[in-house]
mmCIF file with all atom_site columns, C-alpha atoms and ligand atoms in Angstrom:
data_model
loop_
_atom_site.group_PDB
_atom_site.id
_atom_site.type_symbol
_atom_site.label_atom_id
_atom_site.label_alt_id
_atom_site.label_comp_id
_atom_site.label_asym_id
_atom_site.label_entity_id
_atom_site.label_seq_id
_atom_site.pdbx_PDB_ins_code
_atom_site.Cartn_x
_atom_site.Cartn_y
_atom_site.Cartn_z
_atom_site.occupancy
_atom_site.B_iso_or_equiv
_atom_site.pdbx_formal_charge
_atom_site.auth_seq_id
_atom_site.auth_comp_id
_atom_site.auth_asym_id
_atom_site.auth_atom_id
_atom_site.pdbx_PDB_model_num
ATOM   1   C  CA  . MET A 1 1   ? 48.768 -49.001 43.213 1.00 0.00 ? 18  MET A CA  1
ATOM   2   C  CA  . SER A 1 2   ? 50.344 -45.553 43.104 1.00 0.00 ? 19  SER A CA  1
ATOM   3   C  CA  . ALA A 1 3   ? 53.518 -44.714 44.990 1.00 0.00 ? 20  ALA A CA  1
ATOM   4   C  CA  . ARG A 1 4   ? 52.997 -44.462 48.695 1.00 0.00 ? 21  ARG A CA  1
ATOM   5   C  CA  . ALA A 1 5   ? 55.326 -42.177 50.573 1.00 0.00 ? 22  ALA A CA  1
ATOM   6   C  CA  . GLU A 1 6   ? 55.125 -42.139 54.328 1.00 0.00 ? 23  GLU A CA  1
ATOM   7   C  CA  . ILE A 1 7   ? 55.387 -38.789 56.108 1.00 0.00 ? 24  ILE A CA  1
ATOM   8   C  CA  . ASP A 1 8   ? 56.928 -38.490 59.584 1.00 0.00 ? 25  ASP A CA  1
ATOM   9   C  CA  . THR A 1 9   ? 54.146 -37.158 61.824 1.00 0.00 ? 26  THR A CA  1
ATOM   10  C  CA  . GLY A 1 10  ? 56.388 -36.885 64.868 1.00 0.00 ? 27  GLY A CA  1
ATOM   11  C  CA  . MET A 1 11  ? 53.788 -38.856 66.797 1.00 0.00 ? 28  MET A CA  1
ATOM   12  C  CA  . GLU A 1 12  ? 54.821 -42.388 67.634 1.00 0.00 ? 29  GLU A CA  1
ATOM   13  C  CA  . GLY A 1 13  ? 52.544 -44.962 66.014 1.00 0.00 ? 30  GLY A CA  1
ATOM   14  C  CA  . PHE A 1 14  ? 50.647 -42.455 63.874 1.00 0.00 ? 31  PHE A CA  1
ATOM   15  C  CA  . ARG A 1 15  ? 51.617 -43.375 60.305 1.00 0.00 ? 32  ARG A CA  1
ATOM   16  C  CA  . PHE A 1 16  ? 50.535 -41.145 57.446 1.00 0.00 ? 33  PHE A CA  1
ATOM   17  C  CA  . TRP A 1 17  ? 50.647 -41.618 53.671 1.00 0.00 ? 34  TRP A CA  1
ATOM   18  C  CA  . PRO A 1 18  ? 49.283 -38.476 51.960 1.00 0.00 ? 35  PRO A CA  1
ATOM   19  C  CA  . GLY A 1 19  ? 47.977 -39.143 48.452 1.00 0.00 ? 36  GLY A CA  1
ATOM   20  C  CA  . ALA A 1 20  ? 48.395 -42.908 48.819 1.00 0.00 ? 37  ALA A CA  1
ATOM   21  C  CA  . LEU A 1 21  ? 45.535 -43.575 46.399 1.00 0.00 ? 38  LEU A CA  1
ATOM   22  C  CA  . SER A 1 22  ? 45.620 -42.347 42.794 1.00 0.00 ? 39  SER A CA  1
ATOM   23  C  CA  . MET A 1 23  ? 42.567 -40.572 41.358 1.00 0.00 ? 40  MET A CA  1
ATOM   24  C  CA  . SER A 1 24  ? 41.506 -43.771 39.605 1.00 0.00 ? 41  SER A CA  1
ATOM   25  C  CA  . GLU A 1 25  ? 41.889 -45.827 42.794 1.00 0.00 ? 42  GLU A CA  1
ATOM   26  C  CA  . GLN A 1 26  ? 39.817 -43.221 44.651 1.00 0.00 ? 43  GLN A CA  1
ATOM   27  C  CA  . ALA A 1 27  ? 37.129 -43.383 41.952 1.00 0.00 ? 44  ALA A CA  1
ATOM   28  C  CA  . ASP A 1 28  ? 37.132 -47.222 41.962 1.00 0.00 ? 45  ASP A CA  1
ATOM   29  C  CA  . LEU A 1 29  ? 36.871 -47.364 45.735 1.00 0.00 ? 46  LEU A CA  1
ATOM   30  C  CA  . LEU A 1 30  ? 34.105 -44.770 45.820 1.00 0.00 ? 47  LEU A CA  1
ATOM   31  C  CA  . ALA A 1 31  ? 32.166 -46.736 43.175 1.00 0.00 ? 48  ALA A CA  1
ATOM   32  C  CA  . GLU A 1 32  ? 32.401 -49.855 45.364 1.00 0.00 ? 49  GLU A CA  1
ATOM   33  C  CA  . VAL A 1 33  ? 31.201 -47.962 48.427 1.00 0.00 ? 50  VAL A CA  1
ATOM   34  C  CA  . LEU A 1 34  ? 28.291 -46.396 46.529 1.00 0.00 ? 51  LEU A CA  1
ATOM   35  C  CA  . ALA A 1 35  ? 27.339 -49.824 45.114 1.00 0.00 ? 52  ALA A CA  1
ATOM   36  C  CA  . ALA A 1 36  ? 27.396 -51.289 48.637 1.00 0.00 ? 53  ALA A CA  1
ATOM   37  C  CA  . GLU A 1 37  ? 25.156 -48.442 49.786 1.00 0.00 ? 54  GLU A CA  1
ATOM   38  C  CA  . ALA A 1 38  ? 22.228 -50.056 47.920 1.00 0.00 ? 55  ALA A CA  1
ATOM   39  C  CA  . ALA A 1 39  ? 22.396 -53.061 50.297 1.00 0.00 ? 56  ALA A CA  1
ATOM   40  C  CA  . ALA A 1 40  ? 23.685 -51.147 53.340 1.00 0.00 ? 57  ALA A CA  1
ATOM   41  C  CA  . PRO A 1 41  ? 22.329 -47.588 53.264 1.00 0.00 ? 58  PRO A CA  1
ATOM   42  C  CA  . PHE A 1 42  ? 23.928 -44.779 55.235 1.00 0.00 ? 59  PHE A CA  1
ATOM   43  C  CA  . TYR A 1 43  ? 21.830 -44.190 58.333 1.00 0.00 ? 60  TYR A CA  1
ATOM   44  C  CA  . GLN A 1 44  ? 21.948 -41.678 61.166 1.00 0.00 ? 61  GLN A CA  1
ATOM   45  C  CA  . PRO A 1 45  ? 23.181 -43.308 64.376 1.00 0.00 ? 62  PRO A CA  1
ATOM   46  C  CA  . MET A 1 46  ? 22.149 -42.090 67.843 1.00 0.00 ? 63  MET A CA  1
ATOM   47  C  CA  . THR A 1 47  ? 24.493 -41.617 70.747 1.00 0.00 ? 64  THR A CA  1
ATOM   48  C  CA  . PRO A 1 48  ? 23.669 -43.698 73.827 1.00 0.00 ? 65  PRO A CA  1
ATOM   49  C  CA  . GLY A 1 49  ? 22.490 -40.358 75.277 1.00 0.00 ? 66  GLY A CA  1
ATOM   50  C  CA  . GLY A 1 50  ? 19.896 -40.068 72.482 1.00 0.00 ? 67  GLY A CA  1
ATOM   51  C  CA  . ARG A 1 51  ? 21.509 -37.372 70.307 1.00 0.00 ? 68  ARG A CA  1
ATOM   52  C  CA  . PRO A 1 52  ? 21.847 -37.992 66.567 1.00 0.00 ? 69  PRO A CA  1
ATOM   53  C  CA  . PHE A 1 53  ? 25.372 -38.059 65.098 1.00 0.00 ? 70  PHE A CA  1
ATOM   54  C  CA  . SER A 1 54  ? 25.893 -35.439 62.365 1.00 0.00 ? 71  SER A CA  1
ATOM   55  C  CA  . VAL A 1 55  ? 27.922 -38.100 60.513 1.00 0.00 ? 72  VAL A CA  1
ATOM   56  C  CA  . ARG A 1 56  ? 25.949 -40.805 58.690 1.00 0.00 ? 73  ARG A CA  1
ATOM   57  C  CA  . MET A 1 57  ? 27.344 -44.336 58.815 1.00 0.00 ? 74  MET A CA  1
ATOM   58  C  CA  . THR A 1 58  ? 27.290 -47.754 57.265 1.00 0.00 ? 75  THR A CA  1
ATOM   59  C  CA  . GLY A 1 59  ? 29.653 -50.710 57.332 1.00 0.00 ? 76  GLY A CA  1
ATOM   60  C  CA  . LEU A 1 60  ? 31.393 -53.377 55.267 1.00 0.00 ? 77  LEU A CA  1
ATOM   61  C  CA  . GLY A 1 61  ? 32.688 -56.770 56.350 1.00 0.00 ? 78  GLY A CA  1
ATOM   62  C  CA  . PRO A 1 62  ? 31.628 -59.453 58.840 1.00 0.00 ? 79  PRO A CA  1
ATOM   63  C  CA  . LEU A 1 63  ? 31.122 -56.898 61.633 1.00 0.00 ? 80  LEU A CA  1
ATOM   64  C  CA  . GLY A 1 64  ? 29.880 -53.331 61.722 1.00 0.00 ? 81  GLY A CA  1
ATOM   65  C  CA  . TRP A 1 65  ? 30.141 -50.721 64.467 1.00 0.00 ? 82  TRP A CA  1
ATOM   66  C  CA  . VAL A 1 66  ? 26.785 -49.373 65.622 1.00 0.00 ? 83  VAL A CA  1
ATOM   67  C  CA  . SER A 1 67  ? 25.601 -46.896 68.221 1.00 0.00 ? 84  SER A CA  1
ATOM   68  C  CA  . ASP A 1 68  ? 22.126 -46.563 69.685 1.00 0.00 ? 85  ASP A CA  1
ATOM   69  C  CA  . ARG A 1 69  ? 20.364 -46.018 73.026 1.00 0.00 ? 86  ARG A CA  1
ATOM   70  C  CA  . SER A 1 70  ? 21.816 -49.322 74.306 1.00 0.00 ? 87  SER A CA  1
ATOM   71  C  CA  . GLY A 1 71  ? 25.408 -48.243 73.643 1.00 0.00 ? 88  GLY A CA  1
ATOM   72  C  CA  . TYR A 1 72  ? 28.254 -48.869 71.195 1.00 0.00 ? 89  TYR A CA  1
ATOM   73  C  CA  . ARG A 1 73  ? 29.031 -52.319 69.829 1.00 0.00 ? 90  ARG A CA  1
ATOM   74  C  CA  . TYR A 1 74  ? 29.975 -54.394 66.788 1.00 0.00 ? 91  TYR A CA  1
ATOM   75  C  CA  . GLN A 1 75  ? 27.271 -56.553 65.218 1.00 0.00 ? 92  GLN A CA  1
ATOM   76  C  CA  . SER A 1 76  ? 26.904 -58.679 62.089 1.00 0.00 ? 93  SER A CA  1
ATOM   77  C  CA  . THR A 1 77  ? 23.774 -56.924 60.782 1.00 0.00 ? 94  THR A CA  1
ATOM   78  C  CA  . HIS A 1 78  ? 22.821 -53.441 59.592 1.00 0.00 ? 95  HIS A CA  1
ATOM   79  C  CA  . PRO A 1 79  ? 20.670 -51.791 62.299 1.00 0.00 ? 96  PRO A CA  1
ATOM   80  C  CA  . VAL A 1 80  ? 18.012 -50.561 59.844 1.00 0.00 ? 97  VAL A CA  1
ATOM   81  C  CA  . THR A 1 81  ? 17.773 -53.337 57.206 1.00 0.00 ? 98  THR A CA  1
ATOM   82  C  CA  . GLY A 1 82  ? 18.734 -56.267 59.467 1.00 0.00 ? 99  GLY A CA  1
ATOM   83  C  CA  . SER A 1 83  ? 20.880 -57.687 56.633 1.00 0.00 ? 100 SER A CA  1
ATOM   84  C  CA  . ASN A 1 84  ? 24.509 -58.703 56.822 1.00 0.00 ? 101 ASN A CA  1
ATOM   85  C  CA  . TRP A 1 85  ? 27.015 -56.013 55.809 1.00 0.00 ? 102 TRP A CA  1
ATOM   86  C  CA  . PRO A 1 86  ? 28.457 -56.154 52.255 1.00 0.00 ? 103 PRO A CA  1
ATOM   87  C  CA  . PRO A 1 87  ? 32.044 -57.429 51.897 1.00 0.00 ? 104 PRO A CA  1
ATOM   88  C  CA  . ILE A 1 88  ? 35.152 -55.265 52.339 1.00 0.00 ? 105 ILE A CA  1
ATOM   89  C  CA  . PRO A 1 89  ? 36.507 -54.282 48.871 1.00 0.00 ? 106 PRO A CA  1
ATOM   90  C  CA  . GLY A 1 90  ? 39.682 -56.086 47.774 1.00 0.00 ? 107 GLY A CA  1
ATOM   91  C  CA  . LEU A 1 91  ? 41.517 -52.796 47.277 1.00 0.00 ? 108 LEU A CA  1
ATOM   92  C  CA  . LEU A 1 92  ? 41.111 -52.052 50.995 1.00 0.00 ? 109 LEU A CA  1
ATOM   93  C  CA  . LEU A 1 93  ? 42.244 -55.533 52.027 1.00 0.00 ? 110 LEU A CA  1
ATOM   94  C  CA  . ALA A 1 94  ? 45.348 -55.117 49.844 1.00 0.00 ? 111 ALA A CA  1
ATOM   95  C  CA  . LEU A 1 95  ? 46.088 -51.709 51.394 1.00 0.00 ? 112 LEU A CA  1
ATOM   96  C  CA  . TRP A 1 96  ? 45.752 -53.218 54.886 1.00 0.00 ? 113 TRP A CA  1
ATOM   97  C  CA  . ARG A 1 97  ? 48.223 -55.984 54.005 1.00 0.00 ? 114 ARG A CA  1
ATOM   98  C  CA  . ASP A 1 98  ? 50.697 -53.620 52.362 1.00 0.00 ? 115 ASP A CA  1
ATOM   99  C  CA  . LEU A 1 99  ? 50.649 -50.852 54.954 1.00 0.00 ? 116 LEU A CA  1
ATOM   100 C  CA  . THR A 1 100 ? 49.929 -52.361 58.377 1.00 0.00 ? 117 THR A CA  1
ATOM   101 C  CA  . GLY A 1 101 ? 51.908 -55.603 58.328 1.00 0.00 ? 118 GLY A CA  1
ATOM   102 C  CA  . ALA A 1 102 ? 49.277 -56.886 60.794 1.00 0.00 ? 119 ALA A CA  1
ATOM   103 C  CA  . ASP A 1 103 ? 48.955 -60.659 60.966 1.00 0.00 ? 120 ASP A CA  1
ATOM   104 C  CA  . GLN A 1 104 ? 45.143 -60.669 61.058 1.00 0.00 ? 121 GLN A CA  1
ATOM   105 C  CA  . PRO A 1 105 ? 42.935 -59.251 58.294 1.00 0.00 ? 122 PRO A CA  1
ATOM   106 C  CA  . PRO A 1 106 ? 40.351 -56.613 59.245 1.00 0.00 ? 123 PRO A CA  1
ATOM   107 C  CA  . ASP A 1 107 ? 36.837 -57.905 60.013 1.00 0.00 ? 124 ASP A CA  1
ATOM   108 C  CA  . ALA A 1 108 ? 35.120 -54.509 60.061 1.00 0.00 ? 125 ALA A CA  1
ATOM   109 C  CA  . CYS A 1 109 ? 35.144 -51.397 57.895 1.00 0.00 ? 126 CYS A CA  1
ATOM   110 C  CA  . LEU A 1 110 ? 33.211 -48.446 59.285 1.00 0.00 ? 127 LEU A CA  1
ATOM   111 C  CA  . VAL A 1 111 ? 32.101 -46.020 56.570 1.00 0.00 ? 128 VAL A CA  1
ATOM   112 C  CA  . ASN A 1 112 ? 31.487 -42.441 57.730 1.00 0.00 ? 129 ASN A CA  1
ATOM   113 C  CA  . LEU A 1 113 ? 29.713 -39.926 55.466 1.00 0.00 ? 130 LEU A CA  1
ATOM   114 C  CA  . TYR A 1 114 ? 30.234 -36.242 56.232 1.00 0.00 ? 131 TYR A CA  1
ATOM   115 C  CA  . ARG A 1 115 ? 27.932 -33.947 54.320 1.00 0.00 ? 132 ARG A CA  1
ATOM   116 C  CA  . GLU A 1 116 ? 28.531 -30.220 54.700 1.00 0.00 ? 133 GLU A CA  1
ATOM   117 C  CA  . GLY A 1 117 ? 28.630 -29.232 58.384 1.00 0.00 ? 134 GLY A CA  1
ATOM   118 C  CA  . ALA A 1 118 ? 29.076 -32.749 59.812 1.00 0.00 ? 135 ALA A CA  1
ATOM   119 C  CA  . LYS A 1 119 ? 31.802 -33.297 62.402 1.00 0.00 ? 136 LYS A CA  1
ATOM   120 C  CA  . MET A 1 120 ? 32.950 -35.873 64.924 1.00 0.00 ? 137 MET A CA  1
ATOM   121 C  CA  . GLY A 1 121 ? 33.882 -34.985 68.497 1.00 0.00 ? 138 GLY A CA  1
ATOM   122 C  CA  . LEU A 1 122 ? 37.108 -36.094 70.176 1.00 0.00 ? 139 LEU A CA  1
ATOM   123 C  CA  . HIS A 1 123 ? 36.913 -39.751 71.168 1.00 0.00 ? 140 HIS A CA  1
ATOM   124 C  CA  . GLN A 1 124 ? 38.925 -42.950 71.484 1.00 0.00 ? 141 GLN A CA  1
ATOM   125 C  CA  . ASP A 1 125 ? 38.221 -46.129 69.516 1.00 0.00 ? 142 ASP A CA  1
ATOM   126 C  CA  . ARG A 1 126 ? 38.088 -48.846 72.130 1.00 0.00 ? 143 ARG A CA  1
ATOM   127 C  CA  . ASP A 1 127 ? 35.179 -51.123 71.236 1.00 0.00 ? 144 ASP A CA  1
ATOM   128 C  CA  . GLU A 1 128 ? 37.494 -53.620 69.514 1.00 0.00 ? 145 GLU A CA  1
ATOM   129 C  CA  . ALA A 1 129 ? 38.487 -56.744 71.455 1.00 0.00 ? 146 ALA A CA  1
ATOM   130 C  CA  . ASP A 1 130 ? 42.219 -56.472 70.720 1.00 0.00 ? 147 ASP A CA  1
ATOM   131 C  CA  . LEU A 1 131 ? 43.366 -52.885 71.199 1.00 0.00 ? 148 LEU A CA  1
ATOM   132 C  CA  . THR A 1 132 ? 46.858 -53.790 69.962 1.00 0.00 ? 149 THR A CA  1
ATOM   133 C  CA  . ALA A 1 133 ? 45.606 -54.402 66.386 1.00 0.00 ? 150 ALA A CA  1
ATOM   134 C  CA  . PRO A 1 134 ? 46.009 -51.327 64.144 1.00 0.00 ? 151 PRO A CA  1
ATOM   135 C  CA  . VAL A 1 135 ? 43.273 -49.200 62.572 1.00 0.00 ? 152 VAL A CA  1
ATOM   136 C  CA  . LEU A 1 136 ? 43.704 -48.031 58.949 1.00 0.00 ? 153 LEU A CA  1
ATOM   137 C  CA  . SER A 1 137 ? 41.848 -44.943 57.680 1.00 0.00 ? 154 SER A CA  1
ATOM   138 C  CA  . VAL A 1 138 ? 41.195 -43.919 54.053 1.00 0.00 ? 155 VAL A CA  1
ATOM   139 C  CA  . SER A 1 139 ? 39.742 -40.504 53.186 1.00 0.00 ? 156 SER A CA  1
ATOM   140 C  CA  . LEU A 1 140 ? 37.706 -39.759 50.041 1.00 0.00 ? 157 LEU A CA  1
ATOM   141 C  CA  . GLY A 1 141 ? 36.146 -36.504 48.827 1.00 0.00 ? 158 GLY A CA  1
ATOM   142 C  CA  . ASP A 1 142 ? 36.271 -33.163 50.611 1.00 0.00 ? 159 ASP A CA  1
ATOM   143 C  CA  . ALA A 1 143 ? 39.253 -32.529 52.866 1.00 0.00 ? 160 ALA A CA  1
ATOM   144 C  CA  . ALA A 1 144 ? 38.729 -32.334 56.607 1.00 0.00 ? 161 ALA A CA  1
ATOM   145 C  CA  . VAL A 1 145 ? 40.474 -30.848 59.619 1.00 0.00 ? 162 VAL A CA  1
ATOM   146 C  CA  . PHE A 1 146 ? 41.467 -33.822 61.779 1.00 0.00 ? 163 PHE A CA  1
ATOM   147 C  CA  . ARG A 1 147 ? 42.516 -33.400 65.417 1.00 0.00 ? 164 ARG A CA  1
ATOM   148 C  CA  . ILE A 1 148 ? 44.615 -35.901 67.367 1.00 0.00 ? 165 ILE A CA  1
ATOM   149 C  CA  . GLY A 1 149 ? 46.153 -35.989 70.838 1.00 0.00 ? 166 GLY A CA  1
ATOM   150 C  CA  . ALA A 1 150 ? 47.665 -38.497 73.232 1.00 0.00 ? 167 ALA A CA  1
ATOM   151 C  CA  . ALA A 1 151 ? 45.491 -41.129 74.919 1.00 0.00 ? 168 ALA A CA  1
ATOM   152 C  CA  . GLY A 1 152 ? 46.042 -39.581 78.330 1.00 0.00 ? 169 GLY A CA  1
ATOM   153 C  CA  . GLY A 1 153 ? 44.981 -36.048 77.348 1.00 0.00 ? 170 GLY A CA  1
ATOM   154 C  CA  . GLY A 1 154 ? 47.098 -32.912 76.942 1.00 0.00 ? 171 GLY A CA  1
ATOM   155 C  CA  . PRO A 1 155 ? 47.627 -30.884 73.766 1.00 0.00 ? 172 PRO A CA  1
ATOM   156 C  CA  . THR A 1 156 ? 46.133 -31.906 70.429 1.00 0.00 ? 173 THR A CA  1
ATOM   157 C  CA  . ARG A 1 157 ? 47.426 -31.236 66.906 1.00 0.00 ? 174 ARG A CA  1
ATOM   158 C  CA  . SER A 1 158 ? 45.457 -30.604 63.843 1.00 0.00 ? 175 SER A CA  1
ATOM   159 C  CA  . LEU A 1 159 ? 46.122 -31.948 60.407 1.00 0.00 ? 176 LEU A CA  1
ATOM   160 C  CA  . LYS A 1 160 ? 44.322 -31.871 57.089 1.00 0.00 ? 177 LYS A CA  1
ATOM   161 C  CA  . LEU A 1 161 ? 43.088 -35.184 55.675 1.00 0.00 ? 178 LEU A CA  1
ATOM   162 C  CA  . SER A 1 162 ? 42.498 -34.997 51.916 1.00 0.00 ? 179 SER A CA  1
ATOM   163 C  CA  . SER A 1 163 ? 41.031 -37.355 49.347 1.00 0.00 ? 180 SER A CA  1
ATOM   164 C  CA  . GLY A 1 164 ? 43.318 -40.354 48.824 1.00 0.00 ? 181 GLY A CA  1
ATOM   165 C  CA  . ASP A 1 165 ? 45.176 -39.904 52.120 1.00 0.00 ? 182 ASP A CA  1
ATOM   166 C  CA  . VAL A 1 166 ? 45.682 -43.000 54.246 1.00 0.00 ? 183 VAL A CA  1
ATOM   167 C  CA  . CYS A 1 167 ? 46.750 -43.236 57.879 1.00 0.00 ? 184 CYS A CA  1
ATOM   168 C  CA  . ALA A 1 168 ? 47.401 -46.092 60.287 1.00 0.00 ? 185 ALA A CA  1
ATOM   169 C  CA  . LEU A 1 169 ? 47.045 -45.898 64.031 1.00 0.00 ? 186 LEU A CA  1
ATOM   170 C  CA  . THR A 1 170 ? 49.351 -48.367 65.701 1.00 0.00 ? 187 THR A CA  1
ATOM   171 C  CA  . GLY A 1 171 ? 51.117 -48.853 69.024 1.00 0.00 ? 188 GLY A CA  1
ATOM   172 C  CA  . PRO A 1 172 ? 50.852 -45.826 71.322 1.00 0.00 ? 189 PRO A CA  1
ATOM   173 C  CA  . ALA A 1 173 ? 48.668 -43.950 68.775 1.00 0.00 ? 190 ALA A CA  1
ATOM   174 C  CA  . ARG A 1 174 ? 46.037 -46.696 68.735 1.00 0.00 ? 191 ARG A CA  1
ATOM   175 C  CA  . LEU A 1 175 ? 44.261 -45.204 71.738 1.00 0.00 ? 192 LEU A CA  1
ATOM   176 C  CA  . ALA A 1 176 ? 44.865 -41.582 70.737 1.00 0.00 ? 193 ALA A CA  1
ATOM   177 C  CA  . ARG A 1 177 ? 41.998 -39.136 71.179 1.00 0.00 ? 194 ARG A CA  1
ATOM   178 C  CA  . HIS A 1 178 ? 40.880 -37.907 67.783 1.00 0.00 ? 195 HIS A CA  1
ATOM   179 C  CA  . GLY A 1 179 ? 38.036 -36.285 65.887 1.00 0.00 ? 196 GLY A CA  1
ATOM   180 C  CA  . ILE A 1 180 ? 36.998 -34.275 62.846 1.00 0.00 ? 197 ILE A CA  1
ATOM   181 C  CA  . ASP A 1 181 ? 36.582 -30.535 63.539 1.00 0.00 ? 198 ASP A CA  1
ATOM   182 C  CA  . ARG A 1 182 ? 35.186 -29.640 60.134 1.00 0.00 ? 199 ARG A CA  1
ATOM   183 C  CA  . VAL A 1 183 ? 34.901 -30.584 56.500 1.00 0.00 ? 200 VAL A CA  1
ATOM   184 C  CA  . ILE A 1 184 ? 36.180 -28.145 53.887 1.00 0.00 ? 201 ILE A CA  1
ATOM   185 C  CA  . ALA A 1 185 ? 33.134 -28.060 51.619 1.00 0.00 ? 202 ALA A CA  1
ATOM   186 C  CA  . GLY A 1 186 ? 33.867 -27.856 47.907 1.00 0.00 ? 203 GLY A CA  1
ATOM   187 C  CA  . SER A 1 187 ? 37.526 -28.913 48.217 1.00 0.00 ? 204 SER A CA  1
ATOM   188 C  CA  . SER A 1 188 ? 36.909 -32.059 46.117 1.00 0.00 ? 205 SER A CA  1
ATOM   189 C  CA  . SER A 1 189 ? 34.342 -33.030 43.507 1.00 0.00 ? 206 SER A CA  1
ATOM   190 C  CA  . LEU A 1 190 ? 34.739 -36.792 44.054 1.00 0.00 ? 207 LEU A CA  1
ATOM   191 C  CA  . VAL A 1 191 ? 31.653 -37.533 46.155 1.00 0.00 ? 208 VAL A CA  1
ATOM   192 C  CA  . PRO A 1 192 ? 28.350 -36.975 44.312 1.00 0.00 ? 209 PRO A CA  1
ATOM   193 C  CA  . GLY A 1 193 ? 26.349 -34.373 46.216 1.00 0.00 ? 210 GLY A CA  1
ATOM   194 C  CA  . GLY A 1 194 ? 29.548 -33.194 47.961 1.00 0.00 ? 211 GLY A CA  1
ATOM   195 C  CA  . GLY A 1 195 ? 31.118 -34.155 51.232 1.00 0.00 ? 212 GLY A CA  1
ATOM   196 C  CA  . ARG A 1 196 ? 33.606 -36.605 52.618 1.00 0.00 ? 213 ARG A CA  1
ATOM   197 C  CA  . ILE A 1 197 ? 33.676 -40.361 53.140 1.00 0.00 ? 214 ILE A CA  1
ATOM   198 C  CA  . ASN A 1 198 ? 36.092 -41.966 55.589 1.00 0.00 ? 215 ASN A CA  1
ATOM   199 C  CA  . LEU A 1 199 ? 36.662 -45.712 55.706 1.00 0.00 ? 216 LEU A CA  1
ATOM   200 C  CA  . THR A 1 200 ? 38.287 -47.263 58.774 1.00 0.00 ? 217 THR A CA  1
ATOM   201 C  CA  . LEU A 1 201 ? 39.464 -50.851 58.727 1.00 0.00 ? 218 LEU A CA  1
ATOM   202 C  CA  . ARG A 1 202 ? 39.534 -52.548 62.104 1.00 0.00 ? 219 ARG A CA  1
ATOM   203 C  CA  . VAL A 1 203 ? 40.011 -55.906 63.776 1.00 0.00 ? 220 VAL A CA  1
ATOM   204 C  CA  . ALA A 1 204 ? 36.877 -55.991 65.943 1.00 0.00 ? 221 ALA A CA  1
ATOM   205 C  CA  . ALA A 1 205 ? 36.375 -59.589 67.120 1.00 0.00 ? 222 ALA A CA  1
ATOM   206 C  CA  . PRO A 1 206 ? 38.687 -61.328 69.599 1.00 0.00 ? 223 PRO A CA  1
ATOM   207 C  CA  . ALA A 1 207 ? 41.524 -63.422 68.103 1.00 0.00 ? 224 ALA A CA  1
ATOM   208 C  CA  . SER A 1 208 ? 39.682 -66.592 69.213 1.00 0.00 ? 225 SER A CA  1
ATOM   209 C  CA  . GLN A 1 209 ? 36.792 -65.695 66.911 1.00 0.00 ? 226 GLN A CA  1
ATOM   210 C  CA  . GLN A 1 210 ? 38.798 -64.656 63.833 1.00 0.00 ? 227 GLN A CA  1
ATOM   211 C  CA  . SER A 1 211 ? 37.998 -66.914 60.887 1.00 0.00 ? 228 SER A CA  1
HETATM 212 C  C1  . LIG B 2 .   ? 43.223 -42.410 65.732 1.00 0.00 ? 330 LIG B C1  1
HETATM 213 N  N1  . LIG B 2 .   ? 36.903 -41.487 62.016 1.00 0.00 ? 330 LIG B N1  1
HETATM 214 O  O1  . LIG B 2 .   ? 35.569 -43.745 62.562 1.00 0.00 ? 330 LIG B O1  1
HETATM 215 S  S1  . LIG B 2 .   ? 39.801 -41.179 60.642 1.00 0.00 ? 330 LIG B S1  1
HETATM 216 C  C2  . LIG B 2 .   ? 36.212 -43.239 63.485 1.00 0.00 ? 330 LIG B C2  1
HETATM 217 O  O2  . LIG B 2 .   ? 37.621 -39.151 59.590 1.00 0.00 ? 330 LIG B O2  1
HETATM 218 C  C3  . LIG B 2 .   ? 36.922 -41.956 63.251 1.00 0.00 ? 330 LIG B C3  1
HETATM 219 O  O3  . LIG B 2 .   ? 35.839 -40.270 59.993 1.00 0.00 ? 330 LIG B O3  1
HETATM 220 C  C4  . LIG B 2 .   ? 37.462 -40.194 61.672 1.00 0.00 ? 330 LIG B C4  1
HETATM 221 O  O4  . LIG B 2 .   ? 37.473 -41.432 64.146 1.00 0.00 ? 330 LIG B O4  1
HETATM 222 C  C5  . LIG B 2 .   ? 36.956 -39.846 60.304 1.00 0.00 ? 330 LIG B C5  1
HETATM 223 O  O5  . LIG B 2 .   ? 36.320 -43.727 64.617 1.00 0.00 ? 330 LIG B O5  1
HETATM 224 C  C6  . LIG B 2 .   ? 38.944 -40.158 61.760 1.00 0.00 ? 330 LIG B C6  1
HETATM 225 C  C7  . LIG B 2 .   ? 41.414 -41.281 61.350 1.00 0.00 ? 330 LIG B C7  1
HETATM 226 C  C8  . LIG B 2 .   ? 41.435 -42.163 62.558 1.00 0.00 ? 330 LIG B C8  1
HETATM 227 C  C9  . LIG B 2 .   ? 40.704 -43.316 62.604 1.00 0.00 ? 330 LIG B C9  1
HETATM 228 C  C10 . LIG B 2 .   ? 40.797 -44.186 63.679 1.00 0.00 ? 330 LIG B C10 1
HETATM 229 C  C11 . LIG B 2 .   ? 41.643 -43.891 64.727 1.00 0.00 ? 330 LIG B C11 1
HETATM 230 C  C12 . LIG B 2 .   ? 42.241 -41.851 63.599 1.00 0.00 ? 330 LIG B C12 1
HETATM 231 C  C13 . LIG B 2 .   ? 42.350 -42.711 64.692 1.00 0.00 ? 330 LIG B C13 1
HETATM 232 C  C14 . LIG B 2 .   ? 41.800 -44.774 65.809 1.00 0.00 ? 330 LIG B C14 1
HETATM 233 C  C15 . LIG B 2 .   ? 42.673 -44.479 66.801 1.00 0.00 ? 330 LIG B C15 1
HETATM 234 C  C16 . LIG B 2 .   ? 43.378 -43.295 66.780 1.00 0.00 ? 330 LIG B C16 1
HETATM 235 FE FE1 . LIG B 2 .   ? 37.679 -42.850 65.782 1.00 0.00 ? 331 LIG B FE1 1
#
C-alpha cells in the first residue's frame, strides 16, 4: 500500500489520511465495487418520510444499511434483489486493520454513489449497536465538499474529500454531524460515467452477535 500520512484536522477523533490510496489501489478497489454491483445493484433509497435520496446506495458485507418508509436499519439482504450482500474487499479489511486499530472487523460497508448534483444532508450515524466502534471512509472519483460539526451542534467546517482520501471517525467524532454539500463534477475521471463513490466501513451488529 502507498505511504499514508495522517493530517491533523484539529478535531478530536477525526483522523484524515489524504491520498492514502495510490491510483492503482483506487482502480483495483473501484473494479471490485463495480463487479459487486452486478450482484448488488445501486438503488435509490427512500427516506422514512417518503422522499428519494439523491445518492444511490448498495452494500458489501454481512450487513447493509437500508432506508425505506419503515425507517433506517441494517439487514442481511439487498432491499431490491433480496440476495445477501457481496463480501467486503480484502483491501478494505486491510485498511481497517492498519488504520483503526479496532479489535473487531467491520461487518458492513455502505457504498454511496453520487452522480452529478447528488448530495447528503447533515446527519449523525447512529444505527450501529456499538457507537464506540469507529467508522472508516474511503472516497473514489470526483472530489466532494464535506461538512462536519460537533455532535451537539454549533459551527461546522468544510473540507474537500478527494479520490483516494481516507478518514476515520473515532471517539468524540464518531457522533459528529456530517454531510456532503456538493460533488465537484469532472474533478476525477476514475468513475465511469462520472461522479463519486464513498465506502464506509462500520461495525453494525452488537458485540454479542459478531462472528
Ligand atoms: C463522520 N457518507 O455514509 S463519508 C454516510 O461521503 C456518510 O458519502 C458521506 O455520511 C459520504 O453515512 C461522508 C465521511 C464520514 C463517514 C461516516 C461518519 C464521516 C463521518 C460517521 C461519523 C462521523
Ligand atoms: Fe454518515
